[in-house]
Steps between C-alpha positions, in 0.01 A plus 500: 500500500596629154329201339182560706501871408538410134205260521289765671583749226409244232163433663427871519572540129274215395140592402244421771296190424207334665608242756395147422571330171261338258579219259672586172461512209167682495254580224217740577241639259178697505168321450436123483689446173635155586665418168694824518641409842583149386681622187719731705580225752587248230735756346684532831503123549662453159783739587358830378557823684238730655470712184437185296235390748318833491508508120373145459233544765361818350529361146283206603232741615526690172451183297210383716339848499457488877147622580504694172710769671843375395617443145323521167126506441397688813426849634447685171560872520243756385605444138464123539871419504675284760837640609742361757718628786775296665811537713780283636754605764826344617546562873871417484601757237197731533458478122147527360337437164145609428250566223183707504215522251665216305304427185469179292755298702370219721802437723528831685713368786740352246539839332556661841782250563658600167483866600687408819763288325561685173451871573617761747137612539235404752167553321390497136144588401243485222577443135872547564493215753339283234774585249761413762326167565499420129873576484546247782319231302149521646211447258253781440139377508152624583433479875123527457274194520130442446456536876677837522315629193169398661594680821569816304178476298295458818676801653418716201138386523493619863595852391863433589436434869712485709782721374783705643426849368398793717427871463428466128219547248292315413423370849723190529264345756226482236655503155786371290769733370690653339534731798618858532572729794189700600685828465841653466692417824166444674522259793195346663665320789813297538392220731587151381191313386522149638348244272231333703473123483753443223722274714574227248852611415754228576858591408745216548765620742777260598781494756775238502768453766776258397650252747805727516283799590509665157170665405301588192153637438276557202155581367289454191154634416274620221380787718158639571207410280399796279797711608578811299720403205865537602443465875779328692439381854725420793616158381803609293608770746786389728400542863133510411414172326791314658839551664788278612815564700726222630584705808138499622241307297248536222137597448234524230166678477169445327186710467419853388826594336414865456492536878770244585769667290459823697624328816773265371360226727747227405800721569345623823431145618861399436621802694275407793654152496847653486412683823416166661125474445347157455387456136133487599531822699692662214218417260236625743681830556511559125126438462417722799709782358305496175166476681567829677457671164278254312295298753309317227792401284533142373838338547725246667871448560715189551831522689794270573829562675829335411474245779184347349233657722204633303164673535224687320236766559203651318263794528154398615196579283139374515569258214866432583557374854767234441805480278637170370864447410723204420799367694757233416805430716716207602251388768228435240465246225264713292383862461278603790230763501490725805252773591513814709215707635500850356550799728 
């Protein structure tokens, strides 16, 4: 009887998990970036841990400039410069390393890993993040390419449209800056201006669950095209861009980071899974929560629990009705693209 009571107490203390196990290890990432998935899987297969897999997977995307939205040479800001955001999180220790507005360093996820391993901090930003990267042995080099310079030139020729300014003079919907407030403390509305059909933003978000159930998650991106200089999105923010916790699972988000970071969707998804929600349902609940406030927001979330079950969800828009993500686990002999219908 004492032994049975002890077992009952142990079960009550354990975090609730979804019933039904999936095959482990598991690699999950946003968008159909096959080489990224494969790099992470090969890292695990060669004896690497989940942090190693996330780093190598995201680094592959950075080198390959996935869809021009990850790594160097893409998404110039309004001054024409490409800057990078990245984050990596260890779900065993809850340690995080991240960089935002990283300049002139190609391997953002690698710098984020150094922040995790060699500092007591979580997030370094801007020029100071670059100096830290240089002290860690990373090479400083121009992240612009002929393609990114052409994008910026075309944007200037279109009178700087689209942009992310509001309530300024001159009229940001018609003219380039520099911009100023229309009057001292004058406010002309505070409603978020959603950015129309600009849905081409594809952050790499990755979740890895080791065969022993240890988790890691990470992100890398060059942010929004023509963003205001210095803008940092959700990707390097723990709980927003990604989150991992060995006692429940891991998640990562992609989409409009300025909205996503307000809801900490990755953290919220992990908490839903902790409460026993299936990963797909957890992702859907996160998307629905955001849609209550921003029905036209662009975004998606991937989720996995520590038993290997996984899922994804996305917010439906006229030009975005399906979301593709990659899966690799022990039942497959190659990375597999899966799709979900947006809600």
